[in-house]
Short mmCIF file of N, CA and C and ligand atoms in Angstrom, two decimals:
data_model
loop_
_atom_site.label_atom_id
_atom_site.label_comp_id
_atom_site.label_asym_id
_atom_site.label_seq_id
_atom_site.Cartn_x
_atom_site.Cartn_y
_atom_site.Cartn_z
N UNK A 1 0.81 -1.20 0.02
CA UNK A 1 0.01 0.01 0.02
C UNK A 1 0.87 1.24 -0.07
N UNK A 2 0.52 2.20 -0.83
CA UNK A 2 1.33 3.38 -0.97
C UNK A 2 0.53 4.60 -0.69
N UNK A 3 1.17 5.73 -0.16
CA UNK A 3 0.49 6.98 0.01
C UNK A 3 0.97 8.02 -1.10
N UNK A 4 0.12 8.91 -1.46
CA UNK A 4 0.57 10.04 -2.29
C UNK A 4 -0.17 11.26 -1.79
N UNK A 5 0.30 12.43 -2.20
CA UNK A 5 -0.30 13.63 -1.77
C UNK A 5 -0.87 14.46 -2.95
N UNK A 6 -2.05 14.89 -2.72
CA UNK A 6 -2.82 15.68 -3.84
C UNK A 6 -3.21 17.06 -3.35
N UNK A 7 -3.20 17.95 -4.36
CA UNK A 7 -3.79 19.23 -4.13
C UNK A 7 -4.69 19.50 -5.31
N UNK A 8 -5.99 19.89 -4.94
CA UNK A 8 -6.86 20.53 -5.88
C UNK A 8 -6.54 21.99 -5.82
N UNK A 9 -5.97 22.58 -6.89
CA UNK A 9 -5.48 23.93 -6.88
C UNK A 9 -6.54 25.00 -6.95
N UNK A 10 -6.20 26.25 -6.77
CA UNK A 10 -7.16 27.32 -6.62
C UNK A 10 -8.17 27.33 -7.85
N UNK A 11 -7.75 27.02 -9.04
CA UNK A 11 -8.70 27.15 -10.20
C UNK A 11 -9.77 26.01 -10.04
N UNK A 12 -9.39 24.86 -9.49
CA UNK A 12 -10.42 23.74 -9.25
C UNK A 12 -11.31 24.05 -8.19
N UNK A 13 -10.89 24.58 -7.04
CA UNK A 13 -11.78 24.95 -5.96
C UNK A 13 -12.74 26.06 -6.35
N UNK A 14 -12.09 27.07 -7.06
CA UNK A 14 -12.86 28.29 -7.45
C UNK A 14 -14.00 27.86 -8.38
N UNK A 15 -13.86 26.91 -9.28
CA UNK A 15 -14.91 26.55 -10.23
C UNK A 15 -15.75 25.35 -9.75
N UNK A 16 -15.73 25.10 -8.41
CA UNK A 16 -16.57 24.05 -7.85
C UNK A 16 -16.28 22.67 -8.40
N UNK A 17 -15.02 22.33 -8.59
CA UNK A 17 -14.70 21.01 -9.25
C UNK A 17 -14.26 19.97 -8.19
N UNK A 18 -14.24 20.28 -6.85
CA UNK A 18 -13.76 19.36 -5.86
C UNK A 18 -14.42 17.99 -6.04
N UNK A 19 -15.75 17.99 -6.13
CA UNK A 19 -16.46 16.75 -6.18
C UNK A 19 -16.16 15.93 -7.42
N UNK A 20 -16.01 16.58 -8.54
CA UNK A 20 -15.69 15.82 -9.79
C UNK A 20 -14.24 15.31 -9.76
N UNK A 21 -13.32 16.05 -9.25
CA UNK A 21 -11.96 15.56 -9.13
C UNK A 21 -11.87 14.42 -8.17
N UNK A 22 -12.47 14.54 -7.00
CA UNK A 22 -12.42 13.46 -6.04
C UNK A 22 -13.15 12.22 -6.53
N UNK A 23 -14.20 12.45 -7.35
CA UNK A 23 -14.81 11.20 -7.91
C UNK A 23 -13.84 10.47 -8.83
N UNK A 24 -13.10 11.23 -9.66
CA UNK A 24 -12.13 10.51 -10.50
C UNK A 24 -11.10 9.82 -9.70
N UNK A 25 -10.72 10.39 -8.56
CA UNK A 25 -9.68 9.76 -7.69
C UNK A 25 -10.24 8.41 -7.09
N UNK A 26 -11.56 8.52 -6.68
CA UNK A 26 -12.08 7.31 -6.09
C UNK A 26 -12.42 6.26 -7.15
N UNK A 27 -12.78 6.68 -8.38
CA UNK A 27 -13.03 5.72 -9.41
C UNK A 27 -11.74 5.02 -9.86
N UNK A 28 -10.62 5.70 -9.60
CA UNK A 28 -9.26 5.02 -9.91
C UNK A 28 -8.93 4.00 -8.89
N UNK A 29 -9.65 3.87 -7.79
CA UNK A 29 -9.38 2.89 -6.79
C UNK A 29 -8.56 3.37 -5.62
N UNK A 30 -8.34 4.76 -5.61
CA UNK A 30 -7.56 5.34 -4.52
C UNK A 30 -8.57 5.73 -3.40
N UNK A 31 -8.05 5.65 -2.12
CA UNK A 31 -8.87 6.01 -0.99
C UNK A 31 -8.38 7.34 -0.45
N UNK A 32 -9.29 8.22 -0.08
CA UNK A 32 -8.84 9.51 0.57
C UNK A 32 -8.75 9.24 2.06
N UNK A 33 -7.58 9.33 2.67
CA UNK A 33 -7.37 9.06 4.05
C UNK A 33 -7.20 10.29 4.90
N UNK A 34 -7.18 11.46 4.24
CA UNK A 34 -7.09 12.77 5.02
C UNK A 34 -7.43 13.80 4.01
N UNK A 35 -8.20 14.84 4.35
CA UNK A 35 -8.42 15.91 3.47
C UNK A 35 -8.86 17.16 4.14
N UNK A 36 -8.50 18.25 3.62
CA UNK A 36 -8.98 19.56 4.24
C UNK A 36 -8.70 20.74 3.29
N UNK A 37 -9.46 21.80 3.48
CA UNK A 37 -9.25 23.04 2.67
C UNK A 37 -8.25 23.85 3.45
N UNK A 38 -7.28 24.43 2.70
CA UNK A 38 -6.32 25.36 3.32
C UNK A 38 -6.10 26.52 2.36
N UNK A 39 -5.81 27.70 2.95
CA UNK A 39 -5.50 28.86 2.13
C UNK A 39 -4.06 29.25 2.55
N UNK A 40 -3.13 28.83 1.72
CA UNK A 40 -1.70 28.99 2.02
C UNK A 40 -1.25 30.40 2.12
N UNK A 41 -0.27 30.70 2.94
CA UNK A 41 0.48 31.93 2.99
C UNK A 41 1.54 31.85 1.89
N UNK A 42 2.11 33.03 1.53
CA UNK A 42 3.18 33.04 0.56
C UNK A 42 4.38 32.16 1.02
N UNK A 43 4.66 32.24 2.28
CA UNK A 43 5.78 31.54 2.84
C UNK A 43 5.55 30.05 2.68
N UNK A 44 4.35 29.62 3.04
CA UNK A 44 4.04 28.15 2.95
C UNK A 44 4.13 27.62 1.54
N UNK A 45 3.61 28.47 0.54
CA UNK A 45 3.69 28.09 -0.89
C UNK A 45 5.14 28.05 -1.37
N UNK A 46 5.88 29.05 -0.97
CA UNK A 46 7.27 29.09 -1.37
C UNK A 46 8.10 27.84 -0.82
N UNK A 47 7.75 27.45 0.37
CA UNK A 47 8.46 26.34 0.97
C UNK A 47 8.04 25.05 0.31
N UNK A 48 6.68 24.92 0.09
CA UNK A 48 6.19 23.68 -0.65
C UNK A 48 6.83 23.48 -1.99
N UNK A 49 6.96 24.61 -2.79
CA UNK A 49 7.50 24.52 -4.15
C UNK A 49 9.04 24.87 -4.19
N UNK A 50 9.76 24.76 -3.10
CA UNK A 50 11.11 25.09 -2.98
C UNK A 50 11.99 24.47 -4.01
N UNK A 51 11.56 23.16 -4.36
CA UNK A 51 12.29 22.40 -5.37
C UNK A 51 12.29 23.11 -6.80
N UNK A 52 11.32 23.99 -7.00
CA UNK A 52 11.15 24.73 -8.33
C UNK A 52 11.74 26.16 -8.18
N UNK A 53 12.42 26.49 -7.07
CA UNK A 53 12.80 27.87 -6.81
C UNK A 53 13.58 28.53 -7.97
N UNK A 54 14.38 27.74 -8.67
CA UNK A 54 15.19 28.26 -9.78
C UNK A 54 14.50 28.34 -11.07
N UNK A 55 13.26 27.79 -11.20
CA UNK A 55 12.56 27.77 -12.52
C UNK A 55 11.95 29.15 -12.69
N UNK A 56 11.84 29.59 -14.02
CA UNK A 56 11.41 30.89 -14.32
C UNK A 56 9.95 31.22 -13.82
N UNK A 57 9.16 30.12 -13.66
CA UNK A 57 7.72 30.35 -13.32
C UNK A 57 7.55 30.32 -11.81
N UNK A 58 8.56 30.17 -11.01
CA UNK A 58 8.39 29.96 -9.55
C UNK A 58 7.52 31.00 -8.82
N UNK A 59 7.84 32.28 -9.11
CA UNK A 59 7.02 33.33 -8.45
C UNK A 59 5.59 33.30 -8.83
N UNK A 60 5.45 33.12 -10.16
CA UNK A 60 4.01 33.06 -10.77
C UNK A 60 3.25 31.95 -10.15
N UNK A 61 3.95 30.77 -10.00
CA UNK A 61 3.37 29.57 -9.46
C UNK A 61 3.01 29.79 -7.97
N UNK A 62 3.80 30.41 -7.14
CA UNK A 62 3.50 30.68 -5.77
C UNK A 62 2.42 31.64 -5.63
N UNK A 63 2.41 32.67 -6.46
CA UNK A 63 1.34 33.70 -6.44
C UNK A 63 -0.01 33.01 -6.71
N UNK A 64 -0.01 32.14 -7.70
CA UNK A 64 -1.24 31.50 -8.15
C UNK A 64 -1.68 30.59 -7.04
N UNK A 65 -0.80 29.82 -6.38
CA UNK A 65 -1.18 28.86 -5.31
C UNK A 65 -1.77 29.54 -4.12
N UNK A 66 -1.53 30.82 -3.92
CA UNK A 66 -2.09 31.52 -2.78
C UNK A 66 -3.25 32.44 -3.13
N UNK A 67 -3.69 32.23 -4.39
CA UNK A 67 -4.82 33.14 -4.99
C UNK A 67 -6.14 32.76 -4.42
N UNK A 68 -6.16 31.57 -3.70
CA UNK A 68 -7.50 31.03 -3.18
C UNK A 68 -7.26 29.79 -2.46
N UNK A 69 -8.29 29.30 -1.76
CA UNK A 69 -8.08 28.01 -1.02
C UNK A 69 -7.84 26.87 -1.90
N UNK A 70 -7.20 25.84 -1.34
CA UNK A 70 -6.90 24.58 -2.10
C UNK A 70 -7.36 23.41 -1.26
N UNK A 71 -7.64 22.27 -1.90
CA UNK A 71 -7.99 21.09 -1.07
C UNK A 71 -6.83 20.17 -1.04
N UNK A 72 -6.17 20.01 0.09
CA UNK A 72 -5.09 19.04 0.22
C UNK A 72 -5.55 17.72 0.70
N UNK A 73 -5.06 16.62 0.16
CA UNK A 73 -5.53 15.27 0.50
C UNK A 73 -4.38 14.30 0.55
N UNK A 74 -4.56 13.21 1.33
CA UNK A 74 -3.68 12.07 1.33
C UNK A 74 -4.45 10.97 0.67
N UNK A 75 -3.87 10.32 -0.35
CA UNK A 75 -4.50 9.30 -1.07
C UNK A 75 -3.70 8.02 -0.84
N UNK A 76 -4.35 6.93 -0.79
CA UNK A 76 -3.77 5.68 -0.48
C UNK A 76 -4.24 4.54 -1.39
N UNK A 77 -3.36 3.62 -1.76
CA UNK A 77 -3.73 2.47 -2.62
C UNK A 77 -2.48 1.86 -3.19
N UNK A 78 -2.64 0.65 -3.88
CA UNK A 78 -1.47 0.05 -4.50
C UNK A 78 -1.02 1.03 -5.57
N UNK A 79 0.38 1.31 -5.62
CA UNK A 79 0.93 2.20 -6.53
C UNK A 79 0.21 3.59 -6.63
N UNK A 80 -0.07 4.07 -5.49
CA UNK A 80 -0.84 5.35 -5.48
C UNK A 80 -0.16 6.55 -6.22
N UNK A 81 1.15 6.61 -6.14
CA UNK A 81 1.86 7.63 -6.77
C UNK A 81 1.66 7.65 -8.28
N UNK A 82 1.92 6.42 -8.88
CA UNK A 82 1.77 6.26 -10.34
C UNK A 82 0.32 6.33 -10.79
N UNK A 83 -0.54 5.71 -9.99
CA UNK A 83 -1.94 5.70 -10.38
C UNK A 83 -2.50 7.18 -10.43
N UNK A 84 -2.13 7.94 -9.50
CA UNK A 84 -2.60 9.37 -9.38
C UNK A 84 -2.02 10.13 -10.56
N UNK A 85 -0.65 9.99 -10.80
CA UNK A 85 -0.01 10.75 -11.87
C UNK A 85 -0.72 10.41 -13.22
N UNK A 86 -1.02 9.18 -13.41
CA UNK A 86 -1.73 8.66 -14.60
C UNK A 86 -3.11 9.40 -14.82
N UNK A 87 -3.92 9.43 -13.80
CA UNK A 87 -5.27 10.06 -13.98
C UNK A 87 -5.13 11.60 -13.92
N UNK A 88 -4.06 12.14 -13.48
CA UNK A 88 -3.87 13.62 -13.52
C UNK A 88 -3.61 14.04 -14.99
N UNK A 89 -2.84 13.32 -15.72
CA UNK A 89 -2.49 13.69 -17.10
C UNK A 89 -1.33 14.63 -17.12
N UNK A 90 -0.80 14.93 -18.30
CA UNK A 90 0.42 15.74 -18.48
C UNK A 90 0.23 17.11 -17.85
N UNK A 91 1.36 17.71 -17.46
CA UNK A 91 1.35 19.05 -16.87
C UNK A 91 0.65 20.11 -17.77
N UNK A 92 0.93 20.05 -19.10
CA UNK A 92 0.26 20.92 -19.97
C UNK A 92 -1.06 20.25 -20.49
N UNK A 93 -2.16 20.82 -20.17
CA UNK A 93 -3.40 20.18 -20.49
C UNK A 93 -3.61 19.89 -22.05
N UNK A 94 -2.94 20.69 -22.85
CA UNK A 94 -2.99 20.47 -24.29
C UNK A 94 -2.37 19.09 -24.67
N UNK A 95 -1.43 18.64 -23.74
CA UNK A 95 -0.84 17.32 -24.06
C UNK A 95 -1.33 16.21 -23.17
N UNK A 96 -2.30 16.50 -22.36
CA UNK A 96 -2.87 15.51 -21.40
C UNK A 96 -3.81 14.59 -22.19
N UNK A 97 -3.72 13.35 -21.86
CA UNK A 97 -4.57 12.26 -22.51
C UNK A 97 -5.99 12.51 -22.11
N UNK A 98 -6.85 12.16 -23.10
CA UNK A 98 -8.35 12.32 -22.94
C UNK A 98 -8.81 11.51 -21.68
N UNK A 99 -9.67 12.08 -20.98
CA UNK A 99 -10.20 11.49 -19.80
C UNK A 99 -9.55 11.73 -18.55
N UNK A 100 -8.27 12.32 -18.68
CA UNK A 100 -7.53 12.71 -17.45
C UNK A 100 -8.12 13.96 -16.82
N UNK A 101 -7.76 14.14 -15.54
CA UNK A 101 -8.28 15.39 -14.82
C UNK A 101 -7.89 16.60 -15.55
N UNK A 102 -6.54 16.72 -15.94
CA UNK A 102 -6.06 17.97 -16.53
C UNK A 102 -6.66 18.14 -17.93
N UNK A 103 -6.84 17.08 -18.76
CA UNK A 103 -7.48 17.18 -20.06
C UNK A 103 -8.88 17.72 -19.94
N UNK A 104 -9.66 17.31 -18.91
CA UNK A 104 -11.00 17.65 -18.74
C UNK A 104 -11.20 19.06 -18.08
N UNK A 105 -10.30 19.37 -17.11
CA UNK A 105 -10.54 20.52 -16.32
C UNK A 105 -9.49 21.68 -16.39
N UNK A 106 -8.22 21.37 -16.67
CA UNK A 106 -7.21 22.40 -16.54
C UNK A 106 -7.42 23.54 -17.53
N UNK A 107 -7.01 24.70 -17.07
CA UNK A 107 -7.15 25.97 -17.89
C UNK A 107 -5.94 26.24 -18.63
N UNK A 108 -4.77 25.91 -18.07
CA UNK A 108 -3.45 26.24 -18.77
C UNK A 108 -2.35 25.49 -18.06
N UNK A 109 -1.11 25.56 -18.53
CA UNK A 109 0.00 24.79 -17.94
C UNK A 109 0.19 25.22 -16.44
N UNK A 110 -0.04 26.40 -16.12
CA UNK A 110 0.01 26.85 -14.78
C UNK A 110 -1.21 26.52 -13.93
N UNK A 111 -2.43 26.90 -14.44
CA UNK A 111 -3.61 26.65 -13.69
C UNK A 111 -4.10 25.29 -14.15
N UNK A 112 -3.41 24.22 -13.72
CA UNK A 112 -3.76 22.92 -14.15
C UNK A 112 -4.45 21.97 -13.20
N UNK A 113 -5.20 22.60 -12.33
CA UNK A 113 -6.23 21.98 -11.40
C UNK A 113 -5.73 21.04 -10.33
N UNK A 114 -4.65 20.25 -10.61
CA UNK A 114 -4.20 19.29 -9.55
C UNK A 114 -2.67 19.24 -9.42
N UNK A 115 -2.26 18.93 -8.22
CA UNK A 115 -0.88 18.53 -7.99
C UNK A 115 -0.85 17.08 -7.45
N UNK A 116 0.14 16.38 -7.84
CA UNK A 116 0.36 15.00 -7.26
C UNK A 116 1.83 14.76 -7.09
N UNK A 117 2.17 14.04 -6.00
CA UNK A 117 3.62 13.81 -5.73
C UNK A 117 4.19 12.97 -6.90
N UNK A 118 5.53 13.19 -7.15
CA UNK A 118 6.17 12.46 -8.21
C UNK A 118 6.99 11.22 -7.66
N UNK A 119 6.99 11.07 -6.37
CA UNK A 119 7.62 9.76 -5.82
C UNK A 119 7.13 9.60 -4.39
N UNK A 120 7.35 8.38 -3.93
CA UNK A 120 6.86 7.99 -2.57
C UNK A 120 7.55 8.85 -1.53
N UNK A 121 8.86 9.06 -1.73
CA UNK A 121 9.68 9.88 -0.78
C UNK A 121 9.18 11.32 -0.75
N UNK A 122 8.92 11.90 -1.96
CA UNK A 122 8.37 13.24 -1.90
C UNK A 122 7.00 13.31 -1.30
N UNK A 123 6.20 12.26 -1.53
CA UNK A 123 4.85 12.22 -0.94
C UNK A 123 4.91 12.42 0.60
N UNK A 124 5.89 11.65 1.18
CA UNK A 124 6.01 11.71 2.62
C UNK A 124 6.31 13.16 3.09
N UNK A 125 7.25 13.82 2.30
CA UNK A 125 7.71 15.17 2.71
C UNK A 125 6.47 16.07 2.56
N UNK A 126 5.79 15.98 1.42
CA UNK A 126 4.68 16.90 1.10
C UNK A 126 3.53 16.70 2.12
N UNK A 127 3.16 15.41 2.46
CA UNK A 127 2.20 15.18 3.45
C UNK A 127 2.54 15.88 4.74
N UNK A 128 3.80 15.76 5.16
CA UNK A 128 4.23 16.36 6.45
C UNK A 128 4.05 17.94 6.46
N UNK A 129 3.99 18.48 5.28
CA UNK A 129 3.78 19.95 5.28
C UNK A 129 2.37 20.28 5.80
N UNK A 130 1.44 19.47 5.61
CA UNK A 130 -0.01 19.80 5.83
C UNK A 130 -0.75 18.91 6.87
N UNK A 131 -0.24 17.72 7.14
CA UNK A 131 -0.93 16.80 8.01
C UNK A 131 -0.08 16.24 9.08
N UNK A 132 -0.71 16.14 10.27
CA UNK A 132 -0.01 15.44 11.40
C UNK A 132 -0.54 14.01 11.36
N UNK A 133 0.13 13.13 12.13
CA UNK A 133 -0.23 11.73 12.16
C UNK A 133 -1.73 11.46 12.56
N UNK A 134 -2.19 12.31 13.53
CA UNK A 134 -3.47 12.13 14.08
C UNK A 134 -4.61 12.43 13.07
N UNK A 135 -4.24 13.20 12.03
CA UNK A 135 -5.28 13.63 11.03
C UNK A 135 -5.41 12.50 9.96
N UNK A 136 -4.64 11.52 9.96
CA UNK A 136 -4.67 10.48 8.95
C UNK A 136 -5.29 9.17 9.39
N UNK A 137 -6.20 8.69 8.51
CA UNK A 137 -6.87 7.40 8.88
C UNK A 137 -6.02 6.30 8.15
N UNK A 138 -5.64 5.32 8.92
CA UNK A 138 -4.83 4.32 8.36
C UNK A 138 -5.56 3.01 8.03
N UNK A 139 -6.80 2.92 8.43
CA UNK A 139 -7.40 1.58 8.30
C UNK A 139 -8.47 1.57 7.16
N UNK A 140 -8.61 2.73 6.43
CA UNK A 140 -9.65 2.68 5.42
C UNK A 140 -9.44 1.71 4.31
N UNK A 141 -8.22 1.41 4.00
CA UNK A 141 -7.97 0.45 2.97
C UNK A 141 -8.45 -0.98 3.23
N UNK A 142 -8.70 -1.18 4.59
CA UNK A 142 -9.19 -2.55 4.99
C UNK A 142 -10.76 -2.68 4.82
N UNK A 143 -11.36 -1.50 4.59
CA UNK A 143 -12.80 -1.61 4.41
C UNK A 143 -13.14 -2.24 3.07
N UNK A 144 -13.98 -3.22 3.04
CA UNK A 144 -14.24 -3.83 1.71
C UNK A 144 -15.24 -2.98 0.84
N UNK A 145 -15.04 -3.21 -0.42
CA UNK A 145 -15.89 -2.42 -1.34
C UNK A 145 -17.36 -2.90 -1.36
P1 GDP B 201 3.70 18.52 -12.39
O1 GDP B 201 4.55 17.56 -11.63
O2 GDP B 201 3.03 17.87 -13.61
O3 GDP B 201 2.78 19.32 -11.61
O4 GDP B 201 4.73 19.53 -13.10
P2 GDP B 201 6.10 20.27 -12.67
O5 GDP B 201 6.51 19.62 -11.41
O6 GDP B 201 6.98 20.41 -13.78
O7 GDP B 201 5.59 21.66 -12.29
C1 GDP B 201 4.98 22.09 -11.06
C2 GDP B 201 3.83 23.01 -11.40
O8 GDP B 201 4.34 24.26 -11.86
C3 GDP B 201 2.86 22.63 -12.45
O9 GDP B 201 1.86 21.71 -12.10
C4 GDP B 201 2.29 23.93 -12.95
O10 GDP B 201 1.29 24.40 -12.12
C5 GDP B 201 3.51 24.80 -12.85
N1 GDP B 201 4.22 25.00 -14.07
C6 GDP B 201 4.98 24.10 -14.77
N2 GDP B 201 5.46 24.59 -15.91
C7 GDP B 201 4.99 25.86 -16.01
C8 GDP B 201 5.13 26.93 -16.89
O11 GDP B 201 5.83 26.81 -17.93
N3 GDP B 201 4.45 28.12 -16.61
C9 GDP B 201 3.78 28.27 -15.47
N4 GDP B 201 3.13 29.46 -15.23
N5 GDP B 201 3.59 27.30 -14.58
C10 GDP B 201 4.20 26.14 -14.78
#
C-alpha cells in the first residue's frame, strides 16, 4: 500500500470542481485518508515549491497557489503515486490524455487543477507539510468495497 499527496489547486476549488476531481480519484481505486481546505500563505507556498525555486515560473506559481483556497488530501492504494499521476495527465493540458483530470478541467499549464507527488519519498515530505499523524486514517484500505 502506498500513499501520495494531492492538491486541488485554486482554479479547481474556485470553479466548484472538488467533487468531480475526488470522484475521478475514487473511481481510480484510491482512497482519501485525509483531506482539508487550506489557504496557504506566501511563505508556505514558497516552501512547498522550494524544489522549483530556480525555475522561471516559480514566483508566478507561488502567487497562483495563494490566490485562493486549495484542497489538500492524502491518497492511499497500490501504486498510489503512479496511479494518481496517470489520472492527472500531463502538466500541459494540451498534451494530457483524454479522460484525465487535466485534459477535462485544466485551464493552462500553470492553472492545471491538480498537484500529485512524483515519488513516494516526496509524498512523505509533502504530506508532512500539511498533516499530522493524528489527522490520517490508516485503516480505510481494509474496508471492503
Ligand atoms: P507536475 O509535476 O506535472 O505538476 O509539473 P512540474 O513539477 O513540472 O511543475 C509544477 C507546477 O508548476 C505545474 O503543475 C504547474 O502548475 C507549474 N508549471 C509548470 N510549468 C509551468 C510553466 O511553464 N509556466 C507556469 N506558469 N507554470 C508552470
